[in-house]
Amino acid sequence: MTKRTLFTYFSSSSNTSGTPTSGTDGGINQPKRTRLEFRQSDIIGDPGNRKPIEDYPYEIRDEVKRAYALCGPTQPVNHTFPRKWQSGECRSFQQTWFHEFDWLEYSVSKDAAYCLYCFLFFDRGKSEKFGSSVFAKQGYVNWKKTKEAFAHHSSCKTHANARLSCDDFMNQRTSVATKLNKYSKEEEKRYEIRLTSSLDVARFLIMQGDAFCRHDESSTSLNKGTFREFVDWYKDKVEVAKDAYDNGSKNCQMLSNHIQKDLTKACAEEVMVVAMDEIRGRKFSVLIDESRDVSIKEQMTMILRFVNDEGKVLERFVGIQHIERCTAVALKEAMVSMLCSHKLSISMLRGQGYDGASNMRGEFNGVQKLIRDENPYAFYVHCFAHQLQLVVVTVSTSTPAIADFFNYVPLIVNTVGASCIRKDALLARQHDMLLEKVENGEILTGRGLNQKSSLARPGDTRWGSHLKTLLRILVMWEAIIDVLEIVKKNYIKPTCNGGAFGLIGKMESFDFVFIMHLMIELLSITDILSRALQRKDQDIVETMHLIIGVKDSLQDMRDNG
């Protein structure tokens, strides 16, 4: 296969028919259709589990072929190939065959050999020779005289045609569109400038984490989105870029929302290649969490952790994959598929880190058990931060007084911040009190001290947010009481003042003040421990010392009443 570059993804011949396309200036307004896409996470690494190319919708088949061709053949590294009895001997697939046949793929699930080129471009309408259909679909499983069979397949005409078709497909300059449309060197140079400019803008926005487009990107829009506005700004600054966009092909401006997505995907895939090259050949651990996206679909996020040559622990984000069922089997299959898509073998897995969900940590049917059935060295560790959080939640809610205290904290925050008027009054009152305390010498001044702040709502799943809320209430105590007094006076009906009268009485009670100081002390200790447990350079010995130290601190608090 030809060497991959970013220009492989995009060619000036990709849209040269003269038909206006959506997203370019001068395009014809047509009803929008949902665009089918094939993402990197959709790649199935194991060739035995892939569906044939012809089963994909016609409009995305080229994307599927390009994605698999760029990914290359699946060749597991350091995998223990199973042995089975064949023709009077125990035989197995050999790792060295990958070095002799660059088209060769291996399926871990089916213990079979495949051909990447035949999978992508095998013509099933023609007569089969030397097992081309077997290498494309069924899989080759007879390990007797295997090298001779592979050599025959390499020299057969169907395989040669499939390989030639793949090379032509990846080399855009040999495509039919390029041969039929001869562009001048000047036009080709303009196209390269447009592509480079759009790519530079995309890389900058990705680095900043900014949104690309808006709902209306037409030429008459007052705000066409960050991407197009940035390109327009760049055109005004650079005369060469302005000429390339204004005098170049109007049907290949490299500005449409589809091109923006493709540029982003290309950058992501290039970054992923570099990250996977760092990991490949090393033992690693996985960190996995599951959640729902905005469309209420289950998705799984995976991060790999490994040690580089310098002895540093590094983490690399692998990707996010949607899953149909949030079961242990489905999660395990999704995890193995993501690893195989990056040519990583599960045999190199040495650690699993999940939250405390039963489908992840289950001792009999959880993901960690299913993985350990295949690789007993992949030890499972329940996330220390999650364990600490569960302990804090259990202890805090086991006492009725503390549970009641945390029921009142959100009411105070919501009542004081229910409107902009109340928020402004809170900030103004806090500002006046800070000035008064500074004049009386009650507080110190200096860089970073006495910053303007507001109340923060506590989160249900992160108890570090509860500490932040309690500290804000403690600092702004007098201002909060004053705002609640204003609310009580301005609204006669109890239903309108949000229970301000009852909240004032609750805050001024001894139990509330005592519990607040107690929980600030407790949560401060656990917050320090939680941050320490999440350090990348943390080791298990130091972690145990930290846990013992926290236990001693809590014991002292209990002994001292």
Coordinates of N, CA and C in Angstrom, one line a residue, residues 310-436:
E310 N 11.5 5.5 29.4 CA 12.1 6.3 30.4 C 11.5 6.0 31.8
G311 N 10.6 5.0 31.9 CA 10.0 4.6 33.1 C 8.8 5.5 33.6
K312 N 8.3 6.3 32.7 CA 7.2 7.2 33.0 C 5.9 6.5 32.7
V313 N 4.9 6.7 33.5 CA 3.6 6.2 33.3 C 2.8 7.1 32.4
L314 N 2.4 6.7 31.2 CA 1.7 7.5 30.3 C 0.3 7.0 30.1
E315 N -0.6 7.9 29.7 CA -2.0 7.5 29.4 C -2.4 8.0 28.0
R316 N -3.0 7.2 27.2 CA -3.5 7.6 25.9 C -4.9 7.2 25.7
F317 N -5.7 8.2 25.3 CA -7.1 8.1 25.0 C -7.3 7.3 23.7
V318 N -8.0 6.2 23.8 CA -8.3 5.3 22.6 C -9.5 5.7 21.9
G319 N -10.6 6.0 22.5 CA -11.8 6.4 21.8 C -13.1 6.1 22.6
I320 N -14.2 6.5 21.9 CA -15.5 6.3 22.5 C -16.3 5.4 21.5
Q321 N -16.9 4.4 22.0 CA -17.7 3.5 21.2 C -19.1 3.3 21.7
H322 N -20.1 3.5 20.9 CA -21.5 3.3 21.3 C -21.8 1.8 21.4
I323 N -22.5 1.4 22.4 CA -22.9 0.0 22.6 C -24.4 -0.1 22.6
E324 N -24.9 -1.2 22.0 CA -26.4 -1.4 22.0 C -26.9 -1.8 23.4
R325 N -26.2 -2.7 24.0 CA -26.6 -3.2 25.3 C -25.5 -3.0 26.3
C326 N -25.8 -2.6 27.5 CA -24.9 -2.3 28.5 C -24.7 -3.5 29.4
T327 N -24.4 -4.7 28.7 CA -24.2 -5.9 29.5 C -22.7 -6.2 29.5
A328 N -22.3 -7.1 30.4 CA -20.9 -7.5 30.5 C -20.3 -8.0 29.2
V329 N -21.1 -8.9 28.5 CA -20.6 -9.5 27.3 C -20.5 -8.5 26.2
A330 N -21.4 -7.6 26.1 CA -21.4 -6.5 25.1 C -20.2 -5.6 25.3
L331 N -20.0 -5.2 26.6 CA -18.8 -4.4 26.9 C -17.5 -5.0 26.7
K332 N -17.4 -6.3 27.0 CA -16.2 -7.1 26.7 C -15.9 -7.2 25.2
E333 N -16.9 -7.4 24.4 CA -16.7 -7.5 23.0 C -16.3 -6.2 22.4
A334 N -16.9 -5.1 22.9 CA -16.6 -3.7 22.4 C -15.1 -3.4 22.8
M335 N -14.7 -3.8 24.0 CA -13.3 -3.6 24.4 C -12.3 -4.3 23.6
V336 N -12.6 -5.6 23.3 CA -11.7 -6.4 22.5 C -11.6 -5.9 21.1
S337 N -12.8 -5.4 20.6 CA -12.9 -4.9 19.2 C -12.0 -3.6 19.1
M338 N -12.1 -2.7 20.1 CA -11.3 -1.5 20.0 C -9.8 -1.8 20.1
L339 N -9.4 -2.8 20.9 CA -8.0 -3.1 21.0 C -7.6 -3.7 19.6
C340 N -8.4 -4.6 19.1 CA -8.0 -5.3 17.8 C -7.9 -4.2 16.7
S341 N -8.8 -3.2 16.7 CA -8.8 -2.2 15.6 C -7.5 -1.4 15.6
H342 N -6.8 -1.4 16.8 CA -5.5 -0.7 16.9 C -4.3 -1.7 16.9
K343 N -4.6 -3.0 16.5 CA -3.6 -4.0 16.5 C -2.9 -4.3 17.8
L344 N -3.7 -4.2 18.9 CA -3.3 -4.5 20.2 C -3.9 -5.8 20.7
S345 N -3.1 -6.7 21.2 CA -3.5 -8.0 21.7 C -3.9 -8.0 23.1
I346 N -5.0 -8.7 23.4 CA -5.5 -8.8 24.8 C -4.5 -9.6 25.7
S347 N -3.6 -10.3 25.0 CA -2.6 -11.1 25.8 C -1.6 -10.2 26.5
M348 N -1.5 -8.9 26.0 CA -0.5 -8.0 26.6 C -1.2 -7.1 27.7
L349 N -2.4 -7.4 28.0 CA -3.2 -6.7 29.0 C -2.7 -7.1 30.4
R350 N -2.4 -6.2 31.3 CA -2.0 -6.6 32.6 C -2.8 -5.9 33.7
G351 N -3.7 -5.1 33.4 CA -4.5 -4.5 34.4 C -5.8 -3.9 33.9
Q352 N -6.9 -4.0 34.7 CA -8.2 -3.5 34.4 C -8.7 -2.6 35.5
G353 N -9.1 -1.4 35.1 CA -9.6 -0.4 36.1 C -11.0 0.1 35.7
Y354 N -12.0 -0.3 36.6 CA -13.3 0.1 36.3 C -13.9 0.8 37.5
D355 N -15.2 1.2 37.4 CA -15.9 1.7 38.6 C -16.5 0.5 39.3
G356 N -17.4 0.7 40.2 CA -18.0 -0.3 41.0 C -19.3 -0.9 40.4
A357 N -19.6 -0.7 39.2 CA -20.9 -1.2 38.6 C -20.8 -2.7 38.6
S358 N -21.9 -3.4 38.8 CA -21.9 -4.9 38.9 C -21.5 -5.5 37.6
N359 N -21.9 -4.9 36.4 CA -21.6 -5.5 35.2 C -20.1 -5.4 34.8
M360 N -19.4 -4.5 35.5 CA -18.0 -4.3 35.3 C -17.1 -5.1 36.3
R361 N -17.4 -5.1 37.6 CA -16.6 -5.8 38.5 C -17.1 -7.1 39.0
G362 N -18.2 -7.6 38.4 CA -18.8 -8.9 38.9 C -17.8 -10.0 38.9
E363 N -17.8 -10.8 40.0 CA -16.8 -11.9 40.2 C -17.1 -13.1 39.3
F364 N -18.4 -13.2 38.8 CA -18.7 -14.4 38.1 C -19.1 -14.1 36.6
N365 N -19.8 -13.0 36.4 CA -20.2 -12.6 35.0 C -19.8 -11.2 34.6
G366 N -19.0 -10.5 35.4 CA -18.6 -9.1 35.1 C -17.5 -9.1 33.9
V367 N -17.3 -7.9 33.4 CA -16.3 -7.7 32.4 C -14.9 -8.2 32.8
Q368 N -14.6 -7.8 34.0 CA -13.2 -8.2 34.5 C -13.1 -9.7 34.6
K369 N -14.1 -10.5 34.9 CA -14.0 -11.9 34.9 C -14.0 -12.5 33.5
L370 N -14.7 -11.9 32.6 CA -14.7 -12.4 31.2 C -13.3 -12.2 30.6
I371 N -12.7 -11.1 30.9 CA -11.3 -10.8 30.4 C -10.3 -11.7 31.0
R372 N -10.4 -12.0 32.3 CA -9.5 -12.8 33.0 C -9.6 -14.3 32.6
D373 N -10.8 -14.7 32.1 CA -10.9 -16.0 31.6 C -10.0 -16.2 30.3
E374 N -9.8 -15.2 29.6 CA -8.9 -15.3 28.4 C -7.4 -14.9 28.8
N375 N -7.3 -14.0 29.8 CA -5.9 -13.6 30.2 C -5.9 -13.5 31.7
P376 N -5.4 -14.5 32.4 CA -5.4 -14.5 33.8 C -4.5 -13.4 34.4
Y377 N -3.6 -12.8 33.6 CA -2.7 -11.8 34.2 C -3.3 -10.4 34.2
A378 N -4.5 -10.2 33.6 CA -5.1 -8.9 33.6 C -5.9 -8.7 34.9
F379 N -5.1 -8.3 35.9 CA -5.7 -8.1 37.2 C -6.6 -6.9 37.3
Y380 N -7.7 -7.1 38.0 CA -8.7 -6.0 38.2 C -8.5 -5.2 39.5
V381 N -8.6 -3.9 39.4 CA -8.4 -3.0 40.5 C -9.6 -2.0 40.5
H382 N -10.4 -2.1 41.5 CA -11.5 -1.1 41.7 C -10.9 0.3 41.9
C383 N -11.4 1.2 41.1 CA -10.8 2.6 41.2 C -10.8 3.1 42.6
F384 N -9.6 3.5 43.1 CA -9.5 4.0 44.5 C -10.3 5.2 44.7
A385 N -10.4 6.1 43.8 CA -11.2 7.3 44.0 C -12.7 7.0 44.1
H386 N -13.2 6.0 43.3 CA -14.6 5.6 43.5 C -14.8 4.9 44.8
Q387 N -13.8 4.1 45.3 CA -14.0 3.5 46.6 C -14.1 4.5 47.7
L388 N -13.2 5.5 47.6 CA -13.2 6.6 48.6 C -14.5 7.3 48.6
Q389 N -15.0 7.6 47.4 CA -16.3 8.3 47.3 C -17.4 7.5 47.9
L390 N -17.4 6.2 47.6 CA -18.5 5.3 48.2 C -18.4 5.3 49.7
V391 N -17.2 5.3 50.2 CA -17.1 5.3 51.7 C -17.7 6.6 52.3
V392 N -17.3 7.7 51.7 CA -17.8 9.0 52.1 C -19.3 9.1 52.1
V393 N -19.9 8.6 50.9 CA -21.3 8.7 50.8 C -22.0 7.8 51.8
T394 N -21.5 6.6 52.0 CA -22.1 5.7 53.0 C -22.1 6.2 54.4
V395 N -20.9 6.7 54.8 CA -20.7 7.3 56.2 C -21.6 8.5 56.4
S396 N -21.6 9.4 55.4 CA -22.4 10.6 55.5 C -23.9 10.4 55.6
T397 N -24.4 9.5 54.8 CA -25.8 9.3 54.7 C -26.3 8.3 55.8
S398 N -25.4 7.7 56.5 CA -25.8 6.7 57.6 C -26.3 7.4 58.8
T399 N -25.9 8.7 59.0 CA -26.3 9.5 60.2 C -27.5 10.4 59.8
P400 N -28.7 10.3 60.4 CA -29.8 11.1 60.0 C -29.5 12.6 60.1
A401 N -28.8 13.0 61.0 CA -28.5 14.5 61.2 C -27.7 15.0 60.0
I402 N -26.7 14.2 59.6 CA -25.9 14.6 58.4 C -26.6 14.5 57.1
A403 N -27.4 13.5 57.0 CA -28.3 13.3 55.8 C -29.2 14.5 55.7
D404 N -29.8 14.9 56.8 CA -30.7 16.1 56.8 C -30.0 17.4 56.5
F405 N -28.7 17.5 56.9 CA -27.9 18.6 56.6 C -27.7 18.8 55.1
F406 N -27.3 17.7 54.5 CA -27.1 17.8 53.0 C -28.4 17.9 52.2
N407 N -29.5 17.7 52.8 CA -30.8 18.0 52.2 C -31.0 19.5 52.1
Y408 N -30.5 20.2 53.2 CA -30.7 21.7 53.3 C -29.7 22.5 52.4
V409 N -28.5 21.9 52.2 CA -27.5 22.7 51.5 C -28.0 23.0 50.1
P410 N -28.5 22.1 49.3 CA -29.0 22.5 47.9 C -30.1 23.6 48.0
L411 N -31.0 23.5 49.0 CA -32.1 24.5 49.2 C -31.5 25.9 49.4
I412 N -30.5 26.0 50.2 CA -29.9 27.3 50.4 C -29.3 27.8 49.1
V413 N -28.5 27.0 48.4 CA -27.9 27.4 47.2 C -28.9 27.8 46.1
N414 N -30.0 27.0 46.0 CA -31.0 27.3 45.0 C -31.8 28.6 45.3
T415 N -32.1 28.8 46.6 CA -32.9 30.0 47.0 C -32.1 31.3 46.8
V416 N -30.8 31.2 47.2 CA -30.0 32.5 47.1 C -29.7 32.8 45.6
G417 N -29.5 31.7 44.8 CA -29.2 32.0 43.4 C -30.4 31.8 42.4
A418 N -31.6 32.0 42.9 CA -32.8 31.7 42.1 C -33.0 32.7 41.0
S419 N -32.4 33.9 41.1 CA -32.6 35.0 40.1 C -31.3 35.8 40.1
C420 N -31.2 36.6 39.0 CA -30.1 37.4 38.8 C -30.0 38.5 39.9
I421 N -31.2 39.0 40.3 CA -31.2 40.0 41.3 C -30.6 39.5 42.6
R422 N -31.0 38.3 43.0 CA -30.4 37.7 44.2 C -28.9 37.5 44.1
K423 N -28.5 37.0 43.0 CA -27.1 36.8 42.8 C -26.3 38.1 42.8
D424 N -26.8 39.1 42.2 CA -26.1 40.5 42.3 C -26.1 41.0 43.7
A425 N -27.2 40.8 44.4 CA -27.3 41.2 45.8 C -26.3 40.5 46.7
L426 N -26.1 39.2 46.4 CA -25.1 38.4 47.2 C -23.7 38.8 46.9
L427 N -23.4 39.1 45.6 CA -22.0 39.5 45.3 C -21.7 40.9 45.9
A428 N -22.7 41.8 45.8 CA -22.5 43.2 46.3 C -22.3 43.1 47.8
R429 N -23.1 42.3 48.5 CA -23.0 42.3 50.0 C -21.7 41.6 50.4
Q430 N -21.3 40.6 49.6 CA -20.0 40.0 49.9 C -18.8 40.9 49.7
H431 N -18.9 41.8 48.6 CA -17.9 42.8 48.3 C -17.8 43.8 49.5
D432 N -18.9 44.3 50.0 CA -18.9 45.2 51.0 C -18.3 44.6 52.3
M433 N -18.6 43.4 52.6 CA -18.2 42.8 53.8 C -16.6 42.5 53.8
L434 N -16.1 42.2 52.6 CA -14.7 42.0 52.4 C -14.0 43.3 52.6
L435 N -14.5 44.4 52.1 CA -13.9 45.7 52.3 C -13.9 46.1 53.8
E436 N -15.0 45.8 54.5 CA -15.1 46.1 55.9 C -14.1 45.3 56.7

